[in-house]
Coordinates of C-alpha atoms in Angstrom, one line a residue:
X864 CA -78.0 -8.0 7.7
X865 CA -80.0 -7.9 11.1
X866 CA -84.0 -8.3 10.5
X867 CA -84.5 -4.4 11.6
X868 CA -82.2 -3.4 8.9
X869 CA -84.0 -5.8 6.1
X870 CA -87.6 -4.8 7.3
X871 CA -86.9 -1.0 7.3
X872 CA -85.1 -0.9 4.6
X873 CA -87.3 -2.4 2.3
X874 CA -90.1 -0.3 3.9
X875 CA -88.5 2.3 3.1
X876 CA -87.9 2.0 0.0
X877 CA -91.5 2.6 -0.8
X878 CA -91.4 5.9 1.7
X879 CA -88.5 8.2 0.0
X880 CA -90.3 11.3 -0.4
X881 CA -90.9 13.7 2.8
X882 CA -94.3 14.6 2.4
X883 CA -95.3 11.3 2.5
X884 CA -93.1 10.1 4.9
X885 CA -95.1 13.4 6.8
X886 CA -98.8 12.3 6.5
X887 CA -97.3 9.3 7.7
X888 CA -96.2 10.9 10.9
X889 CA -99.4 11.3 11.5
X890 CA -101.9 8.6 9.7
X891 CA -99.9 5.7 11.1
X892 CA -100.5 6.9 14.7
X893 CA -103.7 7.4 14.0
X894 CA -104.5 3.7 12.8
X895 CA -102.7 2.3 15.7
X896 CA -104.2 4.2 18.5
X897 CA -107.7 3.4 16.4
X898 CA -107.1 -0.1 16.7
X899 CA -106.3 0.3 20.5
X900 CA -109.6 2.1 21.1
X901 CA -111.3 -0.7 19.4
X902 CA -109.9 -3.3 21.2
X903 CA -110.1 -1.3 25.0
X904 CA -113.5 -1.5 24.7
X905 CA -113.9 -5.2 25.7
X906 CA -112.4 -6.6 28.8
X907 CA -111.7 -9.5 30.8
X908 CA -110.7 -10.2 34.3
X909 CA -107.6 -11.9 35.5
X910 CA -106.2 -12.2 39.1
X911 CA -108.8 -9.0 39.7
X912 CA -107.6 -6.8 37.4
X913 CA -109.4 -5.7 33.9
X914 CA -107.3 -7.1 31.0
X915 CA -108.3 -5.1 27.6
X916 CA -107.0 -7.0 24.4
X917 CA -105.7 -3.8 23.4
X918 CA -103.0 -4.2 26.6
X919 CA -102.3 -7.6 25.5
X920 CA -102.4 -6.8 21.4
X921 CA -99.9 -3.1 22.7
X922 CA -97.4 -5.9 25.1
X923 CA -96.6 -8.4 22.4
X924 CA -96.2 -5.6 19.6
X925 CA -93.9 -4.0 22.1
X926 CA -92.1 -7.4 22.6
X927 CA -91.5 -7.7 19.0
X928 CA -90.2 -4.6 18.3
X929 CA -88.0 -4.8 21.4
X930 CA -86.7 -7.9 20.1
X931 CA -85.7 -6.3 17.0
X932 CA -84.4 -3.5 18.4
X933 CA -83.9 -2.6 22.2
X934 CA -83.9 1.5 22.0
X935 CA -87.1 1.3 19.7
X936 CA -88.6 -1.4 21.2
X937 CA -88.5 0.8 24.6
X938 CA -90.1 3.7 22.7
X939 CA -92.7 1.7 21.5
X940 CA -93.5 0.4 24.6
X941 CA -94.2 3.7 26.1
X942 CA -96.5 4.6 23.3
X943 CA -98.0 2.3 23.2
X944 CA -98.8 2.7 26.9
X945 CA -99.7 5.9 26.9
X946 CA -102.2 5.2 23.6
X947 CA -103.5 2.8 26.3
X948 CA -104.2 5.2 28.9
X949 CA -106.1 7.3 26.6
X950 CA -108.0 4.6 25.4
X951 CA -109.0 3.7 28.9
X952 CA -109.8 7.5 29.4
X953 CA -112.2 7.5 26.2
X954 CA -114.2 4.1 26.9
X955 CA -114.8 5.2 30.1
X956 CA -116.0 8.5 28.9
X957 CA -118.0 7.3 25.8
X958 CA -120.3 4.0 25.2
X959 CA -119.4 1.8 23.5
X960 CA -120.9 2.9 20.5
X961 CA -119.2 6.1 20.9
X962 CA -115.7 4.5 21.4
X963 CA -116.4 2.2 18.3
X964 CA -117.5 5.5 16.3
X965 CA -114.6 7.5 17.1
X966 CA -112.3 4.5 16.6
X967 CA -113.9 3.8 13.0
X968 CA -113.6 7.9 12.2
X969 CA -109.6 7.9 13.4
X970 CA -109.0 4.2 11.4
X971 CA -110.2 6.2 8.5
X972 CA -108.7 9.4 9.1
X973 CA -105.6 7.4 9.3
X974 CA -105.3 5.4 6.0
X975 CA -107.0 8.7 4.1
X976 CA -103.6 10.6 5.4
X977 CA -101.6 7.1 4.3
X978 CA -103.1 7.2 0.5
X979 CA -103.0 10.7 0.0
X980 CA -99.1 11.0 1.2
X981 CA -98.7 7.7 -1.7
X982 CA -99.7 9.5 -4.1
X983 CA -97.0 12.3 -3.5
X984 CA -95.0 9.4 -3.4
X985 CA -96.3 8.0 -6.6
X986 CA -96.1 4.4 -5.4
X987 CA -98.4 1.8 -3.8
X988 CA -98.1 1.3 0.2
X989 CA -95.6 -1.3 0.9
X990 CA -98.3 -3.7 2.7
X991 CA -99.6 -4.1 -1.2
X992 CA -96.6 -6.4 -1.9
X993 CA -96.3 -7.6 1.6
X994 CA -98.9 -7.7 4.7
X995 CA -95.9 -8.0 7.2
X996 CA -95.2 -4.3 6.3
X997 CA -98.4 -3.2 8.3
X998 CA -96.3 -4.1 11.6
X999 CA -92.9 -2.3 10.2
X1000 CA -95.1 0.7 9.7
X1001 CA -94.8 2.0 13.0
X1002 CA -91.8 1.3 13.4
X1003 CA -90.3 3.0 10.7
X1004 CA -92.5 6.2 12.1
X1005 CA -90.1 5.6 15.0
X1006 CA -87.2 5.2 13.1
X1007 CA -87.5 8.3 11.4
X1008 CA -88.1 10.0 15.1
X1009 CA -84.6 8.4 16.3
X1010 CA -83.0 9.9 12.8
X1011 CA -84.8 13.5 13.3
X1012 CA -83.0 13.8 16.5
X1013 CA -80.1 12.1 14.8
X1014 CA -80.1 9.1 16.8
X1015 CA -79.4 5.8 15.3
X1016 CA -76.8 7.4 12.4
X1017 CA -75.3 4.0 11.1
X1018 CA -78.6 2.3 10.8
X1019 CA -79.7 5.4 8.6
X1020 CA -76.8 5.4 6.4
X1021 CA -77.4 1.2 6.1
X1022 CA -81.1 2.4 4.9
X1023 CA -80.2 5.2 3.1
X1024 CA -77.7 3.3 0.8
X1025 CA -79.5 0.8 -0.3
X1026 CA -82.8 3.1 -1.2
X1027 CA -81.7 6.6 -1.1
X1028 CA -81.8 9.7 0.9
X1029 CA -85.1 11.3 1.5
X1030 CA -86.3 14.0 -1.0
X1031 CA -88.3 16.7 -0.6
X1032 CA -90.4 15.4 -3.9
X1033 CA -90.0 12.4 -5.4
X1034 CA -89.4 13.0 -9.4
X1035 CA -88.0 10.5 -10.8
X1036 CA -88.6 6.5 -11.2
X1037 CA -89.2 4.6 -7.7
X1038 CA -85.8 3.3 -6.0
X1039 CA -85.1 0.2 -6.3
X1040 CA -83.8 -1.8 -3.3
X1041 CA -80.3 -3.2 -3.4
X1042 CA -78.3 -5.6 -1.5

């Protein structure tokens, strides 16, 4: 089993019921590009340009997820470049006060939308039992892009045997992950 397949799998174990896996679609962005805000607000220079932490936090998250997988790890990268962009839009629009305000108001927006999609799931968030899970989290919001278009098929069947299809509503006892 590759690393992509074990992390996403046993993220998604946790994420079987669509309307969760929906506020998802939307509260994990929102977290991310928070935490991009927040870190755009502060840079540095190097070799005359202005290096944000966000840039550097959005190229070595990009790096790992290219090095799990090249096709996501690409998409990644341009999100996270364009979250960048906007970022570098808003702090030079806003103070910093402002930037830190909005980011604070979109980090909570963010997990509210994560919480209330768990409790249609009727389970805990997967980072609960395992912190690494806060990084696989955008990647399985990718994931399930590349399978709404119907790319990546074999890696969804891989997933979807081990944990089960996706459901409209979870009714039953949480799926257990098998090997």
């Amino acid at each position: 089993m590759r690393p992509i397949e074990q992390l996403l799998t046993q993220y998604a174990a946790y994420h079987r019921d669509r309307r969760n896996i929906a506020t998802h679609f939307f509260g994990i962005p929102l977290i991310v590009f928070a935490i991009v805000l927040a870190l755009a607000i502060v840079s540095f220079p190097v070799a005359g340009l202005a290096i944000t932490p966000a840039a550097l936090a959005c190229v070595a998250a990009a790096a790992y997820y290219f090095r799990l997988d090249a096709a996501f790890g690409a998409a990644m990268a341009a999100v996270f470049f364009a979250m960048c962009a906007a970022a570098s839009e808003a702090t030079a629009r806003l103070t910093d006060g402002g930037a830190l305000a909005l980011a604070a108001g979109l980090f909570v927006l963010g997990w509210a939308l994560q919480f209330w999609g768990h409790r249609f799931e009727g389970m805990k968030p997967a980072f609960l039992d395992d912190a690494k899970q806060l990084l696989v989290g955008p990647l399985f919001v990718c994931a399930e892009v590349f399978f709404l278009f119907g790319a990546k098929p074999a890696l969804r069947r891989y997933i979807e045997e081990r944990v089960g299809p996706t459901v409209a509503r979870r009714s039953h006892a949480p799926v257990t992950q098998t090997r």
